[in-house]
Every structure is written in structure tokens, then in C-alpha cells.
Amino acid sequence: MPAAAAALSPSAFIDRLVAITGPRGVMTAEGDMAPYLEDWRKLYRGHALAVVRPASTDEVAAIVRLCAGAGVSVVPQGGNTGLVGGAVPDGDGRSILLQLGRMNRVRGIDPIDYSMVVEAGCVLEAVQGAARDAGRKFPLSLGAEGTAQIGGLIATNAGGIHVMRYGMMRDLVLGLEVVLPDGSVLSELTTLRKNNVGYDLKQLFIGAEGTLGIVTAASLKLFPPLRATRTIFFALPSLADGPRLLSLCREFTGDAVESFELIPRQGIDFATAHVPGTVDPLEGRPEWTVLTEISGRSDERLQEDLDHLVEAAFQAGLVTDGTIAQSEAQSKALWLLREAIVEGQRLAPGIQIKHDVSVQVSDMPGFVHAASEAVWRIHPDALINPFGHLGDGNIHFNVTLKAGSTADAVKGVSEIVYRIIDDFGGSISAEHGIGRLKAAAHAARCPKPRADLAARLRKAVDPKGIMNPSVFRPAR
Ligand SMILES: Cc1cc2nc3c(=O)[nH]c(=O)nc-3n(C[C@H](O)[C@H](O)[C@H](O)COP(=O)(O)OP(=O)(O)OC[C@H]3O[C@@H](n4cnc5c(N)ncnc54)[C@H](O)[C@@H]3O)c2cc1C
């Protein structure tokens, strides 16, 4: 334990934790802690004094106060589905891992005001279900929704497949309850839509990846459920036609495009080769396809809009083929293909290198072309799989190198991709955050005024530096 904890031996510290949560809330045995100390992608494995699972905001506050006094750092964890290594401690064993999963109550739902208040440990799928039961929709949706928790989704400002219609988590949060690094509680669980009383403090914690405080509860925006939706799979003549097709879809449907996902041939091949139950929906093996979901006020109006859209898209030469799901089962099969790309690539032979990047939607074809050419110049046999949220200008530009490629080769590929992202004025982290994985790449390109202000802010909110200390900081 650090010097500040001189008055408290490790065993006395653990006793104090147990006094706060009861024995059920504290784990110290290596075997019990192990699943919490490795990240989803198995890139990081850490050590902790204890894994602590509080059941209330008061318990979180007491734990953080104890840690602040003892100089012990705190690493918050939700569903541990984060992809940048931010939810596991480093190897020094001087932190506690604070796991929020027991705080999973829906505190209230108001269908008239279209809002709900939930605790940080609620799993996203349960929040969607609770909203649905109340006749409302919580629109955030992503592949990890059966495991990711509201606190983690807020701390990473999660995106997913509906961002172009409803925004990211930042746009869906009305208020927050946060335990600050000194153990005090900032309680702003408002459901007001308009509230201009100076700084919008909740935004500080959204996307902060647990560096400024522990989110313990949130008030969230709800929406009316959709009356009619269609899932459509289009084949494009070329990637360059993707942004123009998106623009047409928005125009012909009154901007009712719920999602617009790019699926390249390589992604379909990964999915169908390795994930049972996935099928290639079109004949002719088109190189570029998109999966889009469009909503409408009624089946009849939607069908009318789609008839006009499809006719216009063919006439403009923006699509070569397509299929509209005729049932819930067909729609699910198309979405299964989209979601299976990640798993398919994971199971494919070779070394998988992932990038979560964004550029302007209209720049996407140019970026994909430039980055692919640059990677192929050095690795002619690399497989390139640029898929994902084209509607948001965010794709996962994933590259497979042959097995046995060196760590330098892997690093070199990411450097190429990020250099080209810089050329396009894009972002090296569109939705997964910085965590530990991207800390060095971020620091290398973060303008000094931004880096200085962020450091001053962090120091002001967390003067003892106990909150998730490895996140945003390049390893030395
Ligand atoms: C199959 C799959 C698909 C995915 N798809 C998407 C996608 O489409 N879009 C997207 O944005 N992400 C996606 N992700 C990434 C991941 O699901 C998100 O980053 C999610 O928001 C993480 O939530 P979590 O509860 O698992 O957080 P964790 O992984 O537990 O934590 C993530 C970060 O938040 C911090 N944190 C956790 N809880 C709290 C809290 N209560 N207070 C303060 N800080 C906290 C942690 O310290 C860590 O830094 C995907 C992941 C997988 C595995």
C-alpha cells in the first residue's frame, strides 16, 4: 500500500471495506477476482487489493472516502466489455476494482415525460426492456448490450447502431448521480429538458472513462416506440456510392434512417466462414453492401416511401441489388450477419488489428481507399475489413496480418491507419474511448492546449490522483 496508507495495514483496509459493504461485497481471493481483472479482449490482466461490489450510492461514497484517505486508487468497472483496457487495473496491485453490477435497480420510469432513472449497474438490455414494458423506447443498441452496463456506457459515451437517429450516450443522458473522488455525492438526477444554470457538469463525466468520479445513477431520455420499420440490405456499385445512397435514404424518408451500416465482402466472408447460422443474403458476391433500418409512421406510409426510395436509388445507379426483410426472422438474420462480423474476424486465422475511427461521411470512401492502399503497399497479403457505422462516419477499419507477424508490423499498421486518419482530419477513437490501449497514440496527436486543460481539470477534480490512474496515460 502507498505511504499515505501507513496508518492502515492492508488487512485493516480490507476490514474497513467489509464493514461498509458486508462480506458479500468484497472479494480478495485470486480465483474469485480473476474474471474481473482481465479485459474483454484479453489484452490486459491486472492485480487488485480487492474487487468490491457495493449495493448502494452510500456504500460507493464510503468506499471512495476510505480509498481517498488511504491513498488507494479506484478502478470502476461495469460489464467489462470496453475495448480499450480501461476497466481493469494495472499490475501494481495497489488499487481496488469497484464493480457496479449490484446497483441494478430501475428507480423510476415516467412515460409522460419520456424519461427513466436507473442505477449504474443496470445492463443495457434490461434498460431497453424496462422502457419497452412502459410503452417507450431506450434507443441505445450495440453488440454488447446483454452485458454492458449503464455506468460503463456513460463513462465511454457509447455509440452503437442508432447514433445517426438518436445520438450517442451523451445525447441520451438528462442527469447524473456521481460519487466524486473525495467521496462526496453530486446528485443531479434531473429529468428537465432545459436547464441553463451555467456549466453542464454531467457532460464532464460522460466519456471520462472513470477518471473523474463514479457514476452511480442516471436519468435517461426515452422515445416513442417505432410503429413501422424495415430492414433493407443494398448492394452498392462501389463504396463511393455509400454516402450518396445514405443521403437519398434520408431525403426520401423524412430523415427516418435508424441505422446505416457498411458491410464489405471481407466482413461477410469472415462471418459466413466462422459463425454458424449466418448467410450471404445476395447472389453475385458484391464487394460493398449496406444494411439499413428505416422507420415510418405506419406500414403503408413506410412502404410508399420505400417504393420511391428504391426506384430513385436504382435510377441514380446507387444500388445494383437489394433485399427488404419481409419478416422479423429475416430482419434478425440480416442483423446477425452484421453482428457476426466481429466474431467471424476474431475466429479467422492470423493477427487481427482493430481500429475504431471516424471521418466525415463523405470522406469515408477516400479514407478507406487511401488506408487500404497504404497497408497493402507494406503487407500485400493483408485482409482489410472496414465495416460498421457508415451513417455516423465511423467504421472499424480492421486488418488481418498473417500469423507470426511481429509486434512491430502490427504497430506499423496502426501507425499507417492513424496517419491517414490525421490527413482526413478524423478521430482515432470514434466510440470506444482512449483507455490504456490508445493512450500513447492519443497523447502523440493531442494539441497542447487541450492536453494542458484536460490535465488541469483532472488535477482539480481528483487532486490525489486516485481515479482510474492508468487511463489516458501512456505506459512508461
Ligand atoms: C461485441 C461488442 C460490441 C461492441 N459494440 C460497441 C458499439 O457498437 N459501440 C460502442 O460505443 N461500443 C461498443 N462496444 C464497446 C463496449 O461495449 C462499450 O465501450 C461499453 O460502453 C462498455 O460498457 P461496460 O459496462 O462494459 O464498461 P466497462 O468495460 O466495464 O468500462 C468501460 C470504462 O468505463 C469505466 N466505468 C465503468 N463503469 C463506470 C462507472 N459506473 N462510473 C465511472 N466509470 C465507469 C471503466 O473504468 C472503463 O474505463 C462493444 C463491445 C463488444 C464486446
Tab-separated table of C-alpha atoms in Angstrom, residues 1-452:
chain	number	residue	atom	x	y	z
A	1	MET	CA	0.000	0.000	0.000
A	2	PRO	CA	1.198	3.583	-0.677
A	3	ALA	CA	2.825	5.696	2.045
A	4	ALA	CA	-0.384	7.682	2.670
A	5	ALA	CA	-1.930	4.475	3.945
A	6	ALA	CA	0.794	3.989	6.536
A	7	ALA	CA	-1.757	4.114	9.326
A	8	LEU	CA	-3.821	1.356	7.723
A	9	SER	CA	-2.377	-2.099	7.064
A	10	PRO	CA	-3.712	-3.981	4.013
A	11	SER	CA	-5.749	-6.281	6.244
A	12	ALA	CA	-7.181	-3.350	8.223
A	13	PHE	CA	-8.064	-1.676	4.913
A	14	ILE	CA	-9.923	-4.804	3.759
A	15	ASP	CA	-11.713	-4.993	7.127
A	16	ARG	CA	-12.912	-1.426	6.612
A	17	LEU	CA	-14.203	-2.315	3.146
A	18	VAL	CA	-16.075	-5.313	4.572
A	19	ALA	CA	-17.542	-3.082	7.275
A	20	ILE	CA	-19.004	-0.874	4.521
A	21	THR	CA	-20.430	-3.494	2.157
A	22	GLY	CA	-20.698	-6.656	4.242
A	23	PRO	CA	-18.655	-9.760	3.312
A	24	ARG	CA	-20.744	-10.309	0.161
A	25	GLY	CA	-19.397	-7.111	-1.328
A	26	VAL	CA	-15.650	-7.795	-1.056
A	27	MET	CA	-13.505	-10.411	-2.812
A	28	THR	CA	-9.817	-10.880	-2.153
A	29	ALA	CA	-9.115	-14.482	-3.238
A	30	GLU	CA	-7.135	-14.546	-6.504
A	31	GLY	CA	-9.502	-17.107	-8.049
A	32	ASP	CA	-12.602	-15.039	-7.237
A	33	MET	CA	-11.056	-11.816	-8.534
A	34	ALA	CA	-9.547	-13.277	-11.721
A	35	PRO	CA	-12.544	-12.832	-14.085
A	36	TYR	CA	-12.749	-9.137	-13.180
A	37	LEU	CA	-9.052	-8.466	-13.675
A	38	GLU	CA	-8.800	-9.337	-17.362
A	39	ASP	CA	-10.301	-7.185	-20.098
A	40	TRP	CA	-12.755	-8.412	-22.756
A	41	ARG	CA	-10.119	-8.689	-25.488
A	42	LYS	CA	-7.631	-10.396	-23.125
A	43	LEU	CA	-5.022	-7.751	-23.871
A	44	TYR	CA	-4.705	-6.601	-20.237
A	45	ARG	CA	-4.530	-8.524	-16.976
A	46	GLY	CA	-4.111	-6.638	-13.711
A	47	HIS	CA	-3.906	-7.043	-9.943
A	48	ALA	CA	-6.038	-5.518	-7.196
A	49	LEU	CA	-6.137	-5.354	-3.407
A	50	ALA	CA	-9.795	-6.363	-3.683
A	51	VAL	CA	-12.767	-6.483	-6.001
A	52	VAL	CA	-15.504	-4.508	-4.252
A	53	ARG	CA	-19.180	-4.778	-5.219
A	54	PRO	CA	-21.246	-2.088	-3.469
A	55	ALA	CA	-25.042	-2.202	-3.340
A	56	SER	CA	-25.849	1.499	-2.915
A	57	THR	CA	-24.611	5.020	-3.597
A	58	ASP	CA	-23.897	5.464	0.126
A	59	GLU	CA	-21.647	2.417	0.025
A	60	VAL	CA	-19.814	3.731	-3.052
A	61	ALA	CA	-19.302	7.083	-1.313
A	62	ALA	CA	-17.956	5.428	1.846
A	63	ILE	CA	-15.602	3.218	-0.200
A	64	VAL	CA	-14.238	6.165	-2.187
A	65	ARG	CA	-13.767	8.199	1.032
A	66	LEU	CA	-11.858	5.284	2.551
A	67	CYS	CA	-9.674	4.961	-0.558
A	68	ALA	CA	-9.015	8.722	-0.719
A	69	GLY	CA	-7.862	8.644	2.916
A	70	ALA	CA	-5.700	5.569	2.387
A	71	GLY	CA	-4.238	6.696	-0.962
A	72	VAL	CA	-5.633	3.638	-2.706
A	73	SER	CA	-6.715	4.112	-6.309
A	74	VAL	CA	-10.126	3.067	-7.616
A	75	VAL	CA	-10.802	1.432	-10.981
A	76	PRO	CA	-14.522	1.400	-11.797
A	77	GLN	CA	-15.926	-1.476	-13.821
A	78	GLY	CA	-19.348	-2.146	-15.340
A	79	GLY	CA	-19.853	-5.058	-17.743
A	80	ASN	CA	-16.127	-5.143	-18.657
A	81	THR	CA	-16.952	-5.085	-22.376
A	82	GLY	CA	-14.836	-1.986	-23.020
A	83	LEU	CA	-12.381	-2.460	-25.863
A	84	VAL	CA	-9.529	-0.163	-24.769
A	85	GLY	CA	-8.439	-1.740	-21.476
A	86	GLY	CA	-9.890	0.994	-19.219
A	87	ALA	CA	-11.837	-1.220	-16.813
A	88	VAL	CA	-9.003	-3.319	-15.390
A	89	PRO	CA	-6.264	-2.125	-13.047
A	90	ASP	CA	-2.576	-2.242	-13.942
A	91	GLY	CA	-0.166	-4.764	-12.483
A	92	ASP	CA	0.963	-2.970	-9.300
A	93	GLY	CA	-1.868	-4.359	-7.137
A	94	ARG	CA	-2.353	-1.027	-5.315
A	95	SER	CA	-5.929	-0.352	-6.470
A	96	ILE	CA	-9.351	-1.699	-5.743
A	97	LEU	CA	-11.611	-2.691	-8.588
A	98	LEU	CA	-15.067	-1.203	-7.967
A	99	GLN	CA	-17.657	-3.321	-9.764
A	100	LEU	CA	-21.091	-1.689	-10.007
A	101	GLY	CA	-23.157	-4.739	-11.047
A	102	ARG	CA	-25.125	-4.997	-7.780
A	103	MET	CA	-26.525	-1.487	-8.257
A	104	ASN	CA	-29.059	-2.580	-10.867
A	105	ARG	CA	-32.373	-1.029	-9.868
A	106	VAL	CA	-34.641	0.899	-12.191
A	107	ARG	CA	-35.534	3.750	-9.826
A	108	GLY	CA	-38.416	5.056	-11.929
A	109	ILE	CA	-39.972	5.438	-15.364
A	110	ASP	CA	-42.123	8.343	-16.496
A	111	PRO	CA	-43.812	7.603	-19.835
A	112	ILE	CA	-45.446	11.057	-19.977
A	113	ASP	CA	-42.131	12.889	-19.591
A	114	TYR	CA	-40.315	10.237	-21.629
A	115	SER	CA	-37.637	9.629	-19.021
A	116	MET	CA	-36.329	6.955	-16.679
A	117	VAL	CA	-33.891	6.852	-13.762
A	118	VAL	CA	-31.651	3.805	-13.487
A	119	GLU	CA	-28.682	2.729	-11.436
A	120	ALA	CA	-25.229	2.389	-12.979
A	121	GLY	CA	-25.138	-1.408	-12.806
A	122	CYS	CA	-28.257	-1.934	-14.941
A	123	VAL	CA	-27.428	-3.966	-18.040
A	124	LEU	CA	-28.397	-2.142	-21.246
A	125	GLU	CA	-30.715	-4.929	-22.419
A	126	ALA	CA	-32.649	-4.716	-19.113
A	127	VAL	CA	-32.995	-0.938	-19.508
A	128	GLN	CA	-34.314	-1.370	-23.064
A	129	GLY	CA	-36.756	-3.997	-21.736
A	130	ALA	CA	-37.985	-1.827	-18.851
A	131	ALA	CA	-38.593	1.064	-21.268
A	132	ARG	CA	-40.439	-1.293	-23.658
A	133	ASP	CA	-42.638	-2.571	-20.812
A	134	ALA	CA	-43.634	1.039	-20.133
A	135	GLY	CA	-44.530	1.570	-23.808
A	136	ARG	CA	-41.357	3.566	-24.521
A	137	LYS	CA	-38.028	3.031	-26.267
A	138	PHE	CA	-34.481	3.498	-24.997
A	139	PRO	CA	-32.648	3.591	-28.315
A	140	LEU	CA	-29.013	2.851	-27.466
A	141	SER	CA	-28.168	-0.513	-29.030
A	142	LEU	CA	-24.855	-2.301	-29.528
A	143	GLY	CA	-23.395	-5.784	-29.823
A	144	ALA	CA	-22.509	-5.987	-26.128
A	145	GLU	CA	-25.950	-4.875	-24.883
A	146	GLY	CA	-26.540	-8.125	-22.966
A	147	THR	CA	-23.520	-7.353	-20.734
A	148	ALA	CA	-22.561	-3.658	-20.899
A	149	GLN	CA	-23.901	-1.553	-18.017
A	150	ILE	CA	-25.282	1.986	-17.928
A	151	GLY	CA	-22.320	3.320	-15.899
A	152	GLY	CA	-19.803	1.914	-18.383
A	153	LEU	CA	-21.863	3.090	-21.350
A	154	ILE	CA	-21.925	6.607	-19.888
A	155	ALA	CA	-18.241	6.552	-18.935
A	156	THR	CA	-17.321	5.634	-22.536
A	157	ASN	CA	-20.017	7.766	-24.217
A	158	ALA	CA	-21.073	4.628	-26.073
A	159	GLY	CA	-22.479	4.771	-29.603
A	160	GLY	CA	-23.816	1.730	-31.454
A	161	ILE	CA	-26.181	1.265	-34.357
A	162	HIS	CA	-28.734	4.030	-33.729
A	163	VAL	CA	-26.488	7.034	-33.290
A	164	MET	CA	-27.478	8.750	-36.507
A	165	ARG	CA	-31.112	8.967	-35.319
A	166	TYR	CA	-30.799	9.382	-31.527
A	167	GLY	CA	-27.190	10.382	-30.837
A	168	MET	CA	-24.569	8.844	-28.556
A	169	MET	CA	-24.926	8.318	-24.807
A	170	ARG	CA	-24.035	11.989	-24.297
A	171	ASP	CA	-27.270	12.911	-26.092
A	172	LEU	CA	-29.379	10.447	-24.107
A	173	VAL	CA	-28.416	11.460	-20.562
A	174	LEU	CA	-30.552	14.075	-18.806
A	175	GLY	CA	-28.873	13.924	-15.406
A	176	LEU	CA	-26.331	12.013	-13.330
A	177	GLU	CA	-25.547	10.972	-9.796
A	178	VAL	CA	-21.777	10.763	-9.341
A	179	VAL	CA	-19.537	9.932	-6.400
A	180	LEU	CA	-16.603	12.342	-6.626
A	181	PRO	CA	-13.001	11.385	-5.772
A	182	ASP	CA	-13.324	12.780	-2.218
A	183	GLY	CA	-16.412	10.638	-1.558
A	184	SER	CA	-18.939	13.454	-1.846
A	185	VAL	CA	-22.024	12.852	-3.997
A	186	LEU	CA	-23.003	15.116	-6.900
A	187	SER	CA	-26.710	14.417	-7.172
A	188	GLU	CA	-28.193	15.864	-10.359
A	189	LEU	CA	-30.746	13.282	-11.440
A	190	THR	CA	-32.910	15.901	-13.105
A	191	THR	CA	-35.227	14.968	-15.952
A	192	LEU	CA	-35.546	18.564	-17.168
A	193	ARG	CA	-35.013	19.055	-20.893
A	194	LYS	CA	-33.947	22.665	-20.480
A	195	ASN	CA	-31.686	23.726	-17.656
A	196	ASN	CA	-29.269	26.559	-18.345
A	197	VAL	CA	-27.663	27.133	-14.972
A	198	GLY	CA	-24.043	27.534	-16.002
A	199	TYR	CA	-21.701	24.621	-16.630
A	200	ASP	CA	-23.377	21.425	-17.758
A	201	LEU	CA	-21.392	19.373	-15.252
A	202	LYS	CA	-22.827	15.982	-16.193
A	203	GLN	CA	-21.026	16.213	-19.532
A	204	LEU	CA	-17.678	16.147	-17.687
A	205	PHE	CA	-18.304	12.589	-16.567
A	206	ILE	CA	-19.702	11.283	-19.849
A	207	GLY	CA	-16.775	9.854	-21.781
A	208	ALA	CA	-14.375	10.429	-18.853
A	209	GLU	CA	-13.759	6.661	-18.568
A	210	GLY	CA	-13.928	6.713	-14.782
A	211	THR	CA	-11.159	9.311	-14.321
A	212	LEU	CA	-13.272	11.973	-12.602
A	213	GLY	CA	-15.751	10.029	-10.471
A	214	ILE	CA	-18.016	7.013	-10.180
A	215	VAL	CA	-21.346	7.246	-11.982
A	216	THR	CA	-23.910	5.626	-9.666
A	217	ALA	CA	-27.189	6.503	-11.416
A	218	ALA	CA	-28.513	8.346	-14.450
A	219	SER	CA	-31.721	9.861	-15.737
A	220	LEU	CA	-32.186	8.957	-19.381
A	221	LYS	CA	-34.246	10.158	-22.328
A	222	LEU	CA	-36.911	7.856	-23.748
A	223	PHE	CA	-38.636	7.901	-27.120
A	224	PRO	CA	-41.923	6.603	-28.563
A	225	PRO	CA	-41.701	3.030	-29.834
A	226	LEU	CA	-41.469	2.703	-33.608
A	227	ARG	CA	-44.743	1.965	-35.379
A	228	ALA	CA	-43.214	0.513	-38.518
A	229	THR	CA	-39.670	-0.404	-39.527
A	230	ARG	CA	-37.998	-2.169	-42.441
A	231	THR	CA	-34.562	-3.715	-42.625
A	232	ILE	CA	-33.007	-3.401	-46.073
A	233	PHE	CA	-29.804	-4.836	-47.474
A	234	PHE	CA	-28.425	-2.999	-50.530
A	235	ALA	CA	-25.512	-3.911	-52.809
A	236	LEU	CA	-23.534	-0.861	-53.950
A	237	PRO	CA	-21.737	-0.488	-57.292
A	238	SER	CA	-18.797	0.950	-55.312
A	239	LEU	CA	-18.004	2.280	-51.854
A	240	ALA	CA	-18.112	5.800	-53.312
A	241	ASP	CA	-21.885	5.343	-53.711
A	242	GLY	CA	-22.439	4.667	-49.981
A	243	PRO	CA	-22.609	8.291	-48.752
A	244	ARG	CA	-24.812	9.277	-51.706
A	245	LEU	CA	-27.218	6.397	-51.003
A	246	LEU	CA	-27.376	7.419	-47.349
A	247	SER	CA	-28.206	10.953	-48.376
A	248	LEU	CA	-31.004	9.655	-50.638
A	249	CYS	CA	-32.398	7.439	-47.856
A	250	ARG	CA	-32.569	10.436	-45.521
A	251	GLU	CA	-34.218	12.592	-48.160
A	252	PHE	CA	-36.917	10.066	-49.166
A	253	THR	CA	-37.910	9.022	-45.653
A	254	GLY	CA	-38.161	12.332	-43.810
A	255	ASP	CA	-34.822	11.570	-42.115
A	256	ALA	CA	-36.149	8.356	-40.564
A	257	VAL	CA	-32.974	6.309	-41.068
A	258	GLU	CA	-32.407	4.444	-37.794
A	259	SER	CA	-29.099	2.869	-38.832
A	260	PHE	CA	-26.859	2.613	-41.868
A	261	GLU	CA	-24.114	0.016	-41.586
A	262	LEU	CA	-21.336	-0.697	-44.075
A	263	ILE	CA	-20.654	-4.401	-44.703
A	264	PRO	CA	-17.754	-5.246	-47.032
A	265	ARG	CA	-17.275	-8.571	-48.821
A	266	GLN	CA	-14.429	-9.413	-46.438
A	267	GLY	CA	-16.769	-8.978	-43.457
A	268	ILE	CA	-19.412	-11.271	-44.985
A	269	ASP	CA	-16.722	-13.865	-45.733
A	270	PHE	CA	-15.417	-13.761	-42.140
A	271	ALA	CA	-18.936	-14.101	-40.728
A	272	THR	CA	-20.192	-16.873	-43.014
A	273	ALA	CA	-16.963	-18.874	-42.702
A	274	HIS	CA	-16.815	-18.865	-38.907
A	275	VAL	CA	-20.205	-18.088	-37.358
A	276	PRO	CA	-22.904	-20.760	-37.673
A	277	GLY	CA	-26.302	-19.517	-38.827
A	278	THR	CA	-25.022	-16.609	-40.933
A	279	VAL	CA	-25.902	-16.449	-44.635
A	280	ASP	CA	-24.867	-14.213	-47.503
A	281	PRO	CA	-28.197	-12.520	-48.398
A	282	LEU	CA	-27.441	-11.666	-52.054
A	283	GLU	CA	-26.059	-13.534	-55.017
A	284	GLY	CA	-23.065	-12.320	-57.029
A	285	ARG	CA	-20.750	-11.625	-54.065
A	286	PRO	CA	-20.993	-7.792	-54.205
A	287	GLU	CA	-17.865	-6.098	-52.853
A	288	TRP	CA	-19.727	-3.432	-50.839
A	289	THR	CA	-23.137	-3.646	-49.160
A	290	VAL	CA	-25.075	-1.653	-46.583
A	291	LEU	CA	-27.605	-2.736	-44.003
A	292	THR	CA	-30.102	-0.029	-43.176
A	293	GLU	CA	-33.117	0.211	-40.933
A	294	ILE	CA	-35.763	2.775	-41.770
A	295	SER	CA	-38.829	3.668	-39.722
A	296	GLY	CA	-42.195	5.187	-40.558
A	297	ARG	CA	-45.478	6.286	-39.001
A	298	SER	CA	-47.377	3.317	-40.466
A	299	ASP	CA	-46.660	0.276	-42.625
A	300	GLU	CA	-48.489	1.822	-45.588
A	301	ARG	CA	-46.657	5.168	-45.475
A	302	LEU	CA	-43.325	3.441	-44.956
A	303	GLN	CA	-43.912	1.087	-47.874
A	304	GLU	CA	-44.795	4.058	-50.065
A	305	ASP	CA	-41.594	5.904	-49.057
A	306	LEU	CA	-39.501	2.789	-49.658
A	307	ASP	CA	-41.005	2.182	-53.107
A	308	HIS	CA	-39.996	5.705	-54.119
A	309	LEU	CA	-36.589	5.361	-52.482
A	310	VAL	CA	-35.734	2.068	-54.174
A	311	GLU	CA	-36.822	3.365	-57.568
A	312	ALA	CA	-34.747	6.531	-57.165
A	313	ALA	CA	-31.717	4.592	-55.912
A	314	PHE	CA	-31.723	2.239	-58.922
A	315	GLN	CA	-32.332	5.123	-61.328
A	316	ALA	CA	-29.393	7.067	-59.887
A	317	GLY	CA	-27.207	3.965	-60.199
A	318	LEU	CA	-26.508	3.910	-56.455
A	319	VAL	CA	-27.512	0.257	-55.928
A	320	THR	CA	-27.153	-2.880	-58.026
A	321	ASP	CA	-29.228	-5.288	-55.960
A	322	GLY	CA	-31.053	-5.468	-52.656
A	323	THR	CA	-33.464	-7.261	-50.392
A	324	ILE	CA	-36.068	-5.978	-47.960
A	325	ALA	CA	-36.712	-8.225	-44.960
A	326	GLN	CA	-40.289	-9.498	-45.113
A	327	SER	CA	-40.470	-10.781	-41.554
A	328	GLU	CA	-38.944	-10.336	-38.117
A	329	ALA	CA	-36.929	-13.525	-38.726
A	330	GLN	CA	-35.442	-12.190	-41.971
A	331	SER	CA	-34.578	-8.909	-40.306
A	332	LYS	CA	-32.881	-10.776	-37.441
A	333	ALA	CA	-30.880	-12.858	-39.933
A	334	LEU	CA	-29.567	-9.695	-41.602
A	335	TRP	CA	-28.604	-8.178	-38.248
A	336	LEU	CA	-26.994	-11.455	-37.184
A	337	LEU	CA	-24.730	-11.191	-40.219
A	338	ARG	CA	-23.749	-7.637	-39.218
A	339	GLU	CA	-23.050	-8.551	-35.596
A	340	ALA	CA	-21.211	-11.766	-36.578
A	341	ILE	CA	-18.513	-9.851	-38.455
A	342	VAL	CA	-16.682	-9.174	-35.165
A	343	GLU	CA	-16.808	-12.799	-34.042
A	344	GLY	CA	-16.011	-14.090	-37.544
A	345	GLN	CA	-12.878	-11.981	-37.729
A	346	ARG	CA	-11.868	-12.980	-34.191
A	347	LEU	CA	-12.052	-16.665	-35.157
A	348	ALA	CA	-10.271	-16.231	-38.513
A	349	PRO	CA	-6.619	-17.259	-38.732
A	350	GLY	CA	-3.972	-14.536	-38.471
A	351	ILE	CA	-3.379	-11.493	-36.289
A	352	GLN	CA	-6.334	-9.133	-36.010
A	353	ILE	CA	-5.647	-5.407	-35.741
A	354	LYS	CA	-8.655	-3.238	-34.885
A	355	HIS	CA	-9.233	0.456	-35.427
A	356	ASP	CA	-12.325	2.423	-34.386
A	357	VAL	CA	-12.034	5.584	-36.460
A	358	SER	CA	-14.178	8.380	-37.858
A	359	VAL	CA	-14.100	10.856	-40.720
A	360	GLN	CA	-16.783	12.938	-42.415
A	361	VAL	CA	-19.325	10.576	-44.025
A	362	SER	CA	-18.467	11.965	-47.469
A	363	ASP	CA	-14.733	11.322	-46.864
A	364	MET	CA	-15.219	7.646	-45.986
A	365	PRO	CA	-14.616	6.228	-49.493
A	366	GLY	CA	-11.433	8.306	-49.849
A	367	PHE	CA	-10.185	7.281	-46.411
A	368	VAL	CA	-10.853	3.566	-46.945
A	369	HIS	CA	-9.136	3.683	-50.330
A	370	ALA	CA	-6.071	5.585	-49.061
A	371	ALA	CA	-5.666	3.489	-45.892
A	372	SER	CA	-6.141	0.184	-47.741
A	373	GLU	CA	-3.584	1.119	-50.417
A	374	ALA	CA	-1.083	2.234	-47.783
A	375	VAL	CA	-1.454	-1.015	-45.789
A	376	TRP	CA	-1.258	-3.189	-48.921
A	377	ARG	CA	1.927	-1.406	-50.061
A	378	ILE	CA	3.681	-2.857	-46.993
A	379	HIS	CA	1.619	-6.033	-46.466
A	380	PRO	CA	0.254	-7.101	-49.879
A	381	ASP	CA	-1.453	-10.156	-48.372
A	382	ALA	CA	-3.262	-8.252	-45.566
A	383	LEU	CA	-7.045	-8.768	-45.375
A	384	ILE	CA	-8.896	-5.492	-44.870
A	385	ASN	CA	-12.334	-5.399	-43.305
A	386	PRO	CA	-13.712	-1.838	-42.993
A	387	PHE	CA	-17.215	-2.240	-41.532
A	388	GLY	CA	-19.663	-0.507	-39.245
A	389	HIS	CA	-21.474	2.730	-38.691
A	390	LEU	CA	-21.143	4.474	-42.071
A	391	GLY	CA	-24.155	6.641	-41.182
A	392	ASP	CA	-22.041	8.249	-38.421
A	393	GLY	CA	-18.805	8.361	-40.430
A	394	ASN	CA	-17.462	5.714	-38.004
A	395	ILE	CA	-16.033	2.424	-39.160
A	396	HIS	CA	-13.936	-0.321	-37.691
A	397	PHE	CA	-11.023	-0.429	-40.126
A	398	ASN	CA	-9.795	-3.881	-39.175
A	399	VAL	CA	-6.763	-5.542	-40.708
A	400	THR	CA	-5.681	-9.192	-40.613
A	401	LEU	CA	-1.966	-9.930	-40.925
A	402	LYS	CA	-0.664	-13.433	-41.367
A	403	ALA	CA	0.081	-15.436	-38.228
A	404	GLY	CA	3.597	-14.880	-36.937
A	405	SER	CA	3.734	-11.191	-37.922
A	406	THR	CA	5.888	-9.225	-35.484
A	407	ALA	CA	4.668	-6.744	-32.888
A	408	ASP	CA	6.437	-4.031	-34.897
A	409	ALA	CA	4.459	-4.986	-38.006
A	410	VAL	CA	1.213	-4.725	-36.012
A	411	LYS	CA	2.196	-1.339	-34.565
A	412	GLY	CA	3.227	-0.191	-38.041
A	413	VAL	CA	-0.229	-0.948	-39.456
A	414	SER	CA	-1.938	1.169	-36.783
A	415	GLU	CA	0.536	3.990	-37.357
A	416	ILE	CA	-0.309	3.952	-41.084
A	417	VAL	CA	-4.062	3.977	-40.414
A	418	TYR	CA	-3.815	6.775	-37.841
A	419	ARG	CA	-1.556	8.880	-40.102
A	420	ILE	CA	-4.192	8.714	-42.826
A	421	ILE	CA	-6.948	9.479	-40.329
A	422	ASP	CA	-4.933	12.593	-39.388
A	423	ASP	CA	-4.710	13.556	-43.080
A	424	PHE	CA	-8.519	13.408	-43.273
A	425	GLY	CA	-8.986	15.401	-40.045
A	426	GLY	CA	-10.649	12.348	-38.449
A	427	SER	CA	-10.608	10.759	-34.994
A	428	ILE	CA	-8.558	7.741	-33.882
A	429	SER	CA	-11.305	6.824	-31.418
A	430	ALA	CA	-14.848	7.292	-32.655
A	431	GLU	CA	-16.697	5.367	-29.943
A	432	HIS	CA	-14.569	3.024	-27.805
A	433	GLY	CA	-12.576	5.701	-25.976
A	434	ILE	CA	-8.882	6.008	-25.149
A	435	GLY	CA	-8.410	3.799	-22.069
A	436	ARG	CA	-4.912	2.375	-21.913
A	437	LEU	CA	-4.793	0.946	-25.429
A	438	LYS	CA	-4.868	4.273	-27.252
A	439	ALA	CA	-3.252	6.488	-24.606
A	440	ALA	CA	0.073	6.817	-26.464
A	441	ALA	CA	-1.497	7.352	-29.899
A	442	HIS	CA	-3.817	9.977	-28.407
A	443	ALA	CA	-1.049	11.774	-26.498
A	444	ALA	CA	1.069	11.932	-29.657
A	445	ARG	CA	-1.555	13.933	-31.546
A	446	CYS	CA	-3.397	15.811	-28.751
A	447	PRO	CA	-2.840	19.581	-29.181
A	448	LYS	CA	-1.020	21.116	-26.189
A	449	PRO	CA	-3.811	23.489	-25.065
A	450	ARG	CA	-6.236	20.569	-24.961
A	451	ALA	CA	-3.780	18.296	-23.135
A	452	ASP	CA	-2.969	21.050	-20.590
